[in-house]
PDB file of C-alpha atoms in Angstrom:
ATOM      1  CA  ASP X   1       0.000   0.000   0.000  1.00 65.00           C
ATOM      2  CA  GLY X   2       1.173   3.497  -0.782  1.00 72.00           C
ATOM      3  CA  GLY X   3       1.680   5.868   2.061  1.00 93.00           C
ATOM      4  CA  ILE X   4       3.933   8.099   4.090  1.00 96.00           C
ATOM      5  CA  THR X   5       5.912   6.739   7.024  1.00 96.00           C
ATOM      6  CA  GLN X   6       7.445   8.665   9.890  1.00 97.00           C
ATOM      7  CA  SER X   7       9.816   7.223  12.439  1.00 94.00           C
ATOM      8  CA  PRO X   8      10.230   6.973  15.300  1.00 94.00           C
ATOM      9  CA  LYS X   9       6.787   7.567  16.807  1.00 94.00           C
ATOM     10  CA  TYR X  10       8.309   8.820  20.078  1.00 95.00           C
ATOM     11  CA  LEU X  11      11.718  10.431  20.496  1.00 94.00           C
ATOM     12  CA  PHE X  12      13.500  11.786  23.517  1.00 93.00           C
ATOM     13  CA  ARG X  13      16.347  14.264  23.271  1.00 89.00           C
ATOM     14  CA  LYS X  14      18.743  15.603  25.825  1.00 90.00           C
ATOM     15  CA  GLU X  15      19.505  19.280  25.978  1.00 87.00           C
ATOM     16  CA  GLY X  16      22.174  20.252  23.428  1.00 87.00           C
ATOM     17  CA  GLN X  17      21.720  17.229  21.178  1.00 91.00           C
ATOM     18  CA  ASN X  18      20.723  17.125  17.529  1.00 94.00           C
ATOM     19  CA  VAL X  19      18.106  14.572  16.510  1.00 95.00           C
ATOM     20  CA  THR X  20      16.850  13.508  13.087  1.00 96.00           C
ATOM     21  CA  LEU X  21      13.268  12.570  12.279  1.00 97.00           C
ATOM     22  CA  SER X  22      12.686  10.278   9.346  1.00 97.00           C
ATOM     23  CA  CYS X  23      10.009  10.697   6.660  1.00 98.00           C
ATOM     24  CA  GLU X  24       9.615   8.341   3.694  1.00 98.00           C
ATOM     25  CA  GLN X  25       6.863   8.226   1.062  1.00 97.00           C
ATOM     26  CA  ASN X  26       6.117   5.778  -1.735  1.00 96.00           C
ATOM     27  CA  LEU X  27       3.380   7.831  -3.362  1.00 95.00           C
ATOM     28  CA  ASN X  28       5.709   9.224  -6.031  1.00 94.00           C
ATOM     29  CA  HIS X  29       4.910  12.740  -4.832  1.00 93.00           C
ATOM     30  CA  ASP X  30       7.160  15.594  -5.817  1.00 92.00           C
ATOM     31  CA  ALA X  31       6.397  17.870  -2.856  1.00 92.00           C
ATOM     32  CA  MET X  32       7.135  17.121   0.780  1.00 95.00           C
ATOM     33  CA  TYR X  33       6.560  19.193   3.909  1.00 95.00           C
ATOM     34  CA  TRP X  34       7.382  19.320   7.607  1.00 97.00           C
ATOM     35  CA  TYR X  35       4.938  20.831  10.099  1.00 96.00           C
ATOM     36  CA  ARG X  36       5.172  21.415  13.808  1.00 96.00           C
ATOM     37  CA  GLN X  37       2.057  21.098  15.976  1.00 94.00           C
ATOM     38  CA  ASP X  38       1.717  22.635  19.424  1.00 91.00           C
ATOM     39  CA  PRO X  39      -1.463  22.577  21.522  1.00 81.00           C
ATOM     40  CA  GLY X  40      -3.870  25.304  20.492  1.00 71.00           C
ATOM     41  CA  GLN X  41      -1.656  26.607  17.686  1.00 76.00           C
ATOM     42  CA  GLY X  42      -2.569  24.444  14.748  1.00 84.00           C
ATOM     43  CA  LEU X  43       0.120  23.424  12.289  1.00 91.00           C
ATOM     44  CA  ARG X  44       3.091  25.611  11.425  1.00 92.00           C
ATOM     45  CA  LEU X  45       5.250  24.996   8.368  1.00 93.00           C
ATOM     46  CA  ILE X  46       8.947  24.353   9.026  1.00 96.00           C
ATOM     47  CA  TYR X  47      10.375  23.442   5.607  1.00 96.00           C
ATOM     48  CA  TYR X  48       9.077  22.255   2.263  1.00 94.00           C
ATOM     49  CA  SER X  49      10.534  20.820  -0.917  1.00 94.00           C
ATOM     50  CA  GLN X  50       9.243  20.440  -4.433  1.00 90.00           C
ATOM     51  CA  ILE X  51      12.139  18.637  -6.084  1.00 91.00           C
ATOM     52  CA  VAL X  52      15.235  16.711  -5.139  1.00 94.00           C
ATOM     53  CA  ASN X  53      18.104  18.824  -3.821  1.00 95.00           C
ATOM     54  CA  ASP X  54      15.892  21.865  -3.389  1.00 94.00           C
ATOM     55  CA  PHE X  55      13.942  23.057  -0.347  1.00 95.00           C
ATOM     56  CA  GLN X  56      12.562  26.265   1.093  1.00 93.00           C
ATOM     57  CA  LYS X  57      12.139  27.654   4.589  1.00 95.00           C
ATOM     58  CA  GLY X  58       8.665  27.822   5.987  1.00 92.00           C
ATOM     59  CA  ASP X  59       7.377  30.064   8.744  1.00 91.00           C
ATOM     60  CA  ILE X  60       9.448  28.636  11.627  1.00 95.00           C
ATOM     61  CA  ALA X  61      12.665  27.249  10.100  1.00 97.00           C
ATOM     62  CA  GLU X  62      15.085  28.547  12.749  1.00 96.00           C
ATOM     63  CA  GLY X  63      16.787  25.709  14.594  1.00 96.00           C
ATOM     64  CA  TYR X  64      15.840  23.095  12.002  1.00 97.00           C
ATOM     65  CA  SER X  65      17.526  21.678   8.902  1.00 97.00           C
ATOM     66  CA  VAL X  66      16.432  19.321   6.121  1.00 98.00           C
ATOM     67  CA  SER X  67      17.797  17.483   3.111  1.00 97.00           C
ATOM     68  CA  ARG X  68      16.161  16.070  -0.003  1.00 97.00           C
ATOM     69  CA  GLU X  69      18.679  13.709  -1.596  1.00 97.00           C
ATOM     70  CA  LYS X  70      16.011  11.302  -2.827  1.00 97.00           C
ATOM     71  CA  LYS X  71      12.484  11.944  -4.037  1.00 96.00           C
ATOM     72  CA  GLU X  72      10.974   9.616  -1.460  1.00 97.00           C
ATOM     73  CA  SER X  73      12.847  10.877   1.596  1.00 98.00           C
ATOM     74  CA  PHE X  74      12.785  14.194   3.478  1.00 98.00           C
ATOM     75  CA  PRO X  75      14.478  13.914   6.911  1.00 98.00           C
ATOM     76  CA  LEU X  76      14.244  16.742   9.447  1.00 98.00           C
ATOM     77  CA  THR X  77      17.034  17.511  11.913  1.00 97.00           C
ATOM     78  CA  VAL X  78      16.134  19.365  15.077  1.00 96.00           C
ATOM     79  CA  THR X  79      19.325  21.087  16.137  1.00 94.00           C
ATOM     80  CA  SER X  80      20.467  22.273  19.530  1.00 90.00           C
ATOM     81  CA  ALA X  81      19.720  25.804  18.339  1.00 89.00           C
ATOM     82  CA  GLN X  82      15.981  25.106  18.522  1.00 90.00           C
ATOM     83  CA  LYS X  83      15.052  26.597  21.882  1.00 88.00           C
ATOM     84  CA  ASN X  84      11.774  24.812  22.439  1.00 91.00           C
ATOM     85  CA  PRO X  85      11.786  21.578  20.438  1.00 93.00           C
ATOM     86  CA  THR X  86       9.203  19.617  22.421  1.00 94.00           C
ATOM     87  CA  ALA X  87       6.286  19.202  19.992  1.00 95.00           C
ATOM     88  CA  PHE X  88       4.473  16.866  17.637  1.00 95.00           C
ATOM     89  CA  TYR X  89       6.071  16.815  14.172  1.00 97.00           C
ATOM     90  CA  LEU X  90       4.133  15.920  11.062  1.00 96.00           C
ATOM     91  CA  CYS X  91       5.478  15.125   7.621  1.00 97.00           C
ATOM     92  CA  ALA X  92       3.316  15.377   4.520  1.00 95.00           C
ATOM     93  CA  SER X  93       3.610  14.868   0.791  1.00 94.00           C
ATOM     94  CA  SER X  94       1.575  15.881  -2.210  1.00 92.00           C
ATOM     95  CA  SER X  95       1.479  16.076  -5.947  1.00 88.00           C
ATOM     96  CA  ILE X  96       2.281  19.527  -7.280  1.00 80.00           C
ATOM     97  CA  ALA X  97      -0.846  19.457  -9.443  1.00 75.00           C
ATOM     98  CA  GLY X  98      -3.458  22.037  -8.531  1.00 70.00           C
ATOM     99  CA  GLY X  99      -6.321  21.004  -6.272  1.00 74.00           C
ATOM    100  CA  THR X 100      -4.666  17.913  -4.866  1.00 83.00           C
ATOM    101  CA  GLU X 101      -4.517  17.186  -1.184  1.00 89.00           C
ATOM    102  CA  ALA X 102      -1.554  16.443   1.021  1.00 91.00           C
ATOM    103  CA  PHE X 103      -1.103  13.069   2.709  1.00 93.00           C
ATOM    104  CA  PHE X 104       0.232  12.954   6.251  1.00 95.00           C
ATOM    105  CA  GLY X 105       2.343  10.553   8.233  1.00 96.00           C
ATOM    106  CA  GLN X 106       1.424   9.431  11.749  1.00 95.00           C
ATOM    107  CA  GLY X 107       3.708  11.950  13.371  1.00 95.00           C
ATOM    108  CA  THR X 108       6.693  11.922  15.724  1.00 96.00           C
ATOM    109  CA  ARG X 109       6.385  13.216  19.257  1.00 95.00           C
ATOM    110  CA  LEU X 110       9.667  14.749  20.361  1.00 95.00           C
ATOM    111  CA  THR X 111      10.325  15.417  24.031  1.00 94.00           C
ATOM    112  CA  VAL X 112      13.370  17.154  25.491  1.00 90.00           C
ATOM    113  CA  VAL X 113      14.472  15.574  28.766  1.00 86.00           C
TER     114      VAL X 113
ATOM    115  CA  GLY Z   1      -0.320  36.203   2.562  1.00 80.00           C
ATOM    116  CA  ASN Z   2      -2.789  33.380   2.882  1.00 86.00           C
ATOM    117  CA  SER Z   3      -4.632  32.758   6.125  1.00 91.00           C
ATOM    118  CA  VAL Z   4      -7.395  30.552   7.511  1.00 94.00           C
ATOM    119  CA  THR Z   5      -9.575  31.377  10.506  1.00 95.00           C
ATOM    120  CA  GLN Z   6     -11.656  28.757  12.301  1.00 93.00           C
ATOM    121  CA  MET Z   7     -14.280  29.234  14.955  1.00 83.00           C
ATOM    122  CA  GLU Z   8     -13.058  29.128  18.519  1.00 78.00           C
ATOM    123  CA  GLY Z   9     -13.318  25.803  20.269  1.00 82.00           C
ATOM    124  CA  PRO Z  10     -13.686  23.475  21.928  1.00 93.00           C
ATOM    125  CA  VAL Z  11     -17.123  22.386  20.752  1.00 96.00           C
ATOM    126  CA  THR Z  12     -19.113  19.964  22.894  1.00 97.00           C
ATOM    127  CA  LEU Z  13     -22.266  18.308  21.555  1.00 97.00           C
ATOM    128  CA  SER Z  14     -24.625  15.496  22.412  1.00 97.00           C
ATOM    129  CA  GLU Z  15     -24.925  12.559  20.052  1.00 97.00           C
ATOM    130  CA  GLU Z  16     -27.263  13.224  17.089  1.00 97.00           C
ATOM    131  CA  ALA Z  17     -26.876  17.008  17.392  1.00 98.00           C
ATOM    132  CA  PHE Z  18     -26.213  19.230  14.384  1.00 98.00           C
ATOM    133  CA  LEU Z  19     -22.628  20.366  13.866  1.00 97.00           C
ATOM    134  CA  THR Z  20     -21.279  23.520  12.277  1.00 97.00           C
ATOM    135  CA  ILE Z  21     -17.632  24.557  12.385  1.00 97.00           C
ATOM    136  CA  ASN Z  22     -17.021  27.902  10.713  1.00 97.00           C
ATOM    137  CA  CYS Z  23     -14.035  28.522   8.469  1.00 97.00           C
ATOM    138  CA  THR Z  24     -13.131  31.686   6.561  1.00 97.00           C
ATOM    139  CA  TYR Z  25     -10.058  32.347   4.502  1.00 96.00           C
ATOM    140  CA  THR Z  26      -7.936  35.024   2.898  1.00 94.00           C
ATOM    141  CA  ALA Z  27      -6.060  34.132  -0.256  1.00 89.00           C
ATOM    142  CA  THR Z  28      -5.057  35.454  -3.632  1.00 81.00           C
ATOM    143  CA  GLY Z  29      -6.261  33.730  -6.747  1.00 79.00           C
ATOM    144  CA  TYR Z  30      -8.431  30.643  -6.584  1.00 83.00           C
ATOM    145  CA  PRO Z  31      -7.318  28.347  -3.782  1.00 90.00           C
ATOM    146  CA  SER Z  32      -8.426  24.795  -3.154  1.00 92.00           C
ATOM    147  CA  LEU Z  33     -10.055  24.230   0.239  1.00 95.00           C
ATOM    148  CA  PHE Z  34      -9.830  21.225   2.543  1.00 96.00           C
ATOM    149  CA  TRP Z  35     -11.086  19.857   5.837  1.00 97.00           C
ATOM    150  CA  TYR Z  36      -8.803  17.471   7.668  1.00 97.00           C
ATOM    151  CA  VAL Z  37      -9.537  15.434  10.812  1.00 97.00           C
ATOM    152  CA  GLN Z  38      -7.042  14.358  13.462  1.00 95.00           C
ATOM    153  CA  TYR Z  39      -7.683  11.643  16.049  1.00 93.00           C
ATOM    154  CA  PRO Z  40      -5.604  11.605  19.256  1.00 87.00           C
ATOM    155  CA  GLY Z  41      -1.940  10.826  18.690  1.00 85.00           C
ATOM    156  CA  GLU Z  42      -2.317  10.447  14.945  1.00 89.00           C
ATOM    157  CA  GLY Z  43      -1.590  12.363  11.773  1.00 91.00           C
ATOM    158  CA  LEU Z  44      -4.151  14.252   9.725  1.00 94.00           C
ATOM    159  CA  GLN Z  45      -6.609  12.552   7.397  1.00 96.00           C
ATOM    160  CA  LEU Z  46      -8.389  14.274   4.553  1.00 96.00           C
ATOM    161  CA  LEU Z  47     -12.113  14.549   5.300  1.00 97.00           C
ATOM    162  CA  LEU Z  48     -13.297  16.439   2.203  1.00 97.00           C
ATOM    163  CA  LYS Z  49     -12.211  19.025  -0.314  1.00 96.00           C
ATOM    164  CA  ALA Z  50     -13.478  21.536  -2.893  1.00 95.00           C
ATOM    165  CA  THR Z  51     -11.411  22.968  -5.711  1.00 92.00           C
ATOM    166  CA  LYS Z  52     -13.575  25.737  -7.141  1.00 90.00           C
ATOM    167  CA  ALA Z  53     -16.338  28.124  -6.177  1.00 92.00           C
ATOM    168  CA  ASP Z  54     -19.744  26.563  -5.386  1.00 95.00           C
ATOM    169  CA  ASP Z  55     -18.256  23.061  -5.201  1.00 95.00           C
ATOM    170  CA  LYS Z  56     -19.579  20.962  -2.340  1.00 97.00           C
ATOM    171  CA  GLY Z  57     -17.277  18.444  -0.731  1.00 97.00           C
ATOM    172  CA  SER Z  58     -18.831  15.576   1.205  1.00 97.00           C
ATOM    173  CA  ASN Z  59     -17.719  12.466   3.064  1.00 97.00           C
ATOM    174  CA  LYS Z  60     -19.040  10.333   5.942  1.00 96.00           C
ATOM    175  CA  GLY Z  61     -22.043  12.635   6.413  1.00 97.00           C
ATOM    176  CA  PHE Z  62     -19.908  15.784   6.569  1.00 98.00           C
ATOM    177  CA  GLU Z  63     -20.381  18.551   3.991  1.00 98.00           C
ATOM    178  CA  ALA Z  64     -18.801  21.893   3.147  1.00 98.00           C
ATOM    179  CA  THR Z  65     -19.493  24.318   0.299  1.00 98.00           C
ATOM    180  CA  TYR Z  66     -16.848  26.593  -1.252  1.00 97.00           C
ATOM    181  CA  ARG Z  67     -18.351  30.109  -1.015  1.00 96.00           C
ATOM    182  CA  LYS Z  68     -16.143  32.570  -2.830  1.00 93.00           C
ATOM    183  CA  GLU Z  69     -18.434  35.543  -2.195  1.00 94.00           C
ATOM    184  CA  THR Z  70     -18.111  35.113   1.578  1.00 95.00           C
ATOM    185  CA  THR Z  71     -14.650  33.454   1.467  1.00 96.00           C
ATOM    186  CA  SER Z  72     -15.989  30.630   3.624  1.00 97.00           C
ATOM    187  CA  PHE Z  73     -15.905  26.830   3.795  1.00 98.00           C
ATOM    188  CA  HIS Z  74     -18.017  25.893   6.817  1.00 98.00           C
ATOM    189  CA  LEU Z  75     -18.137  22.239   7.889  1.00 98.00           C
ATOM    190  CA  GLU Z  76     -21.540  20.723   8.707  1.00 98.00           C
ATOM    191  CA  LYS Z  77     -22.954  17.382   9.781  1.00 98.00           C
ATOM    192  CA  GLY Z  78     -26.591  16.713  10.459  1.00 97.00           C
ATOM    193  CA  SER Z  79     -26.201  14.147  13.232  1.00 96.00           C
ATOM    194  CA  VAL Z  80     -22.879  13.669  15.016  1.00 97.00           C
ATOM    195  CA  GLN Z  81     -21.694  10.464  16.651  1.00 97.00           C
ATOM    196  CA  VAL Z  82     -19.348   9.822  19.555  1.00 96.00           C
ATOM    197  CA  SER Z  83     -16.823   8.530  17.018  1.00 96.00           C
ATOM    198  CA  ASP Z  84     -16.695  11.998  15.406  1.00 97.00           C
ATOM    199  CA  SER Z  85     -14.831  13.338  18.446  1.00 97.00           C
ATOM    200  CA  ALA Z  86     -11.544  14.665  17.052  1.00 96.00           C
ATOM    201  CA  VAL Z  87      -9.748  17.853  16.026  1.00 95.00           C
ATOM    202  CA  TYR Z  88     -10.881  19.386  12.742  1.00 96.00           C
ATOM    203  CA  PHE Z  89      -8.643  21.599  10.600  1.00 96.00           C
ATOM    204  CA  CYS Z  90      -9.657  23.829   7.732  1.00 96.00           C
ATOM    205  CA  ALA Z  91      -6.910  24.417   5.158  1.00 95.00           C
ATOM    206  CA  LEU Z  92      -6.279  26.020   1.822  1.00 92.00           C
ATOM    207  CA  ARG Z  93      -3.787  25.407  -0.943  1.00 89.00           C
ATOM    208  CA  SER Z  94      -2.961  28.373  -3.102  1.00 79.00           C
ATOM    209  CA  SER Z  95      -3.103  28.172  -6.848  1.00 67.00           C
ATOM    210  CA  GLY Z  96      -0.052  30.346  -7.339  1.00 60.00           C
ATOM    211  CA  THR Z  97       3.561  30.005  -6.296  1.00 55.00           C
ATOM    212  CA  SER Z  98       5.178  28.769  -3.065  1.00 53.00           C
ATOM    213  CA  TYR Z  99       4.891  25.148  -4.158  1.00 54.00           C
ATOM    214  CA  GLY Z 100       1.161  25.040  -3.409  1.00 68.00           C
ATOM    215  CA  LYS Z 101       1.828  24.670   0.285  1.00 78.00           C
ATOM    216  CA  LEU Z 102      -1.063  24.183   2.665  1.00 86.00           C
ATOM    217  CA  THR Z 103      -2.098  26.884   5.123  1.00 89.00           C
ATOM    218  CA  PHE Z 104      -4.035  25.630   8.160  1.00 91.00           C
ATOM    219  CA  GLY Z 105      -6.478  27.112  10.619  1.00 92.00           C
ATOM    220  CA  GLN Z 106      -5.798  26.632  14.314  1.00 91.00           C
ATOM    221  CA  GLY Z 107      -8.041  23.582  14.621  1.00 93.00           C
ATOM    222  CA  THR Z 108     -11.326  23.000  16.440  1.00 94.00           C
ATOM    223  CA  ILE Z 109     -11.647  20.327  19.099  1.00 94.00           C
ATOM    224  CA  LEU Z 110     -14.975  18.487  18.895  1.00 96.00           C
ATOM    225  CA  THR Z 111     -16.235  16.309  21.737  1.00 97.00           C
ATOM    226  CA  VAL Z 112     -19.461  14.342  21.317  1.00 97.00           C
ATOM    227  CA  HIS Z 113     -21.141  12.859  24.397  1.00 96.00           C
ATOM    228  CA  PRO Z 114     -23.505   9.867  24.337  1.00 95.00           C
TER     229      PRO Z 114
END
């Protein structure tokens, strides 16, 4: 079955560490996105990518980095520069055709300990 | 820039009650509009969508009509069930540049009691 897979589901990070969240899709979608979700604030866009080796900052990119070396993969690194990283992170993918929806993974809950 | 505004929540209803969740948007051009649903601890699932003015999206008893004149896309259901308890997000996807990225409202928590 086609879909989008995020791993791990739960992740714990110590202060000062970098961590990488995985996102893989087999939907043959060109566009991929990372969102952060905090209680009561909806979803905020971190980074997005339309093609391999190209990506753009979203609304809250500071303290995060991404890569897009393969069409199906779009990992997100939460760096030690991110001051408040505890959140629920959602990856999504979509066709770039107009009117099409985005498909979401199950999310990764990151907690700083 | 684009923006989506949803009605304040949370919303609490009894089973079989009528549901309306208001959604208005600001966007240039002719965006596509979506409602997504999120169950606890999970990702978002598409509930319904509409891609042009006057289109009505529908799924699982939920409906929403794309009203360009009022820039609205209100979600309705005639008779809610306990299993409809979730967070509902209104979203738009612009028809122009910026890779067609989705812009979300803040979400509305719905709780349905038996």
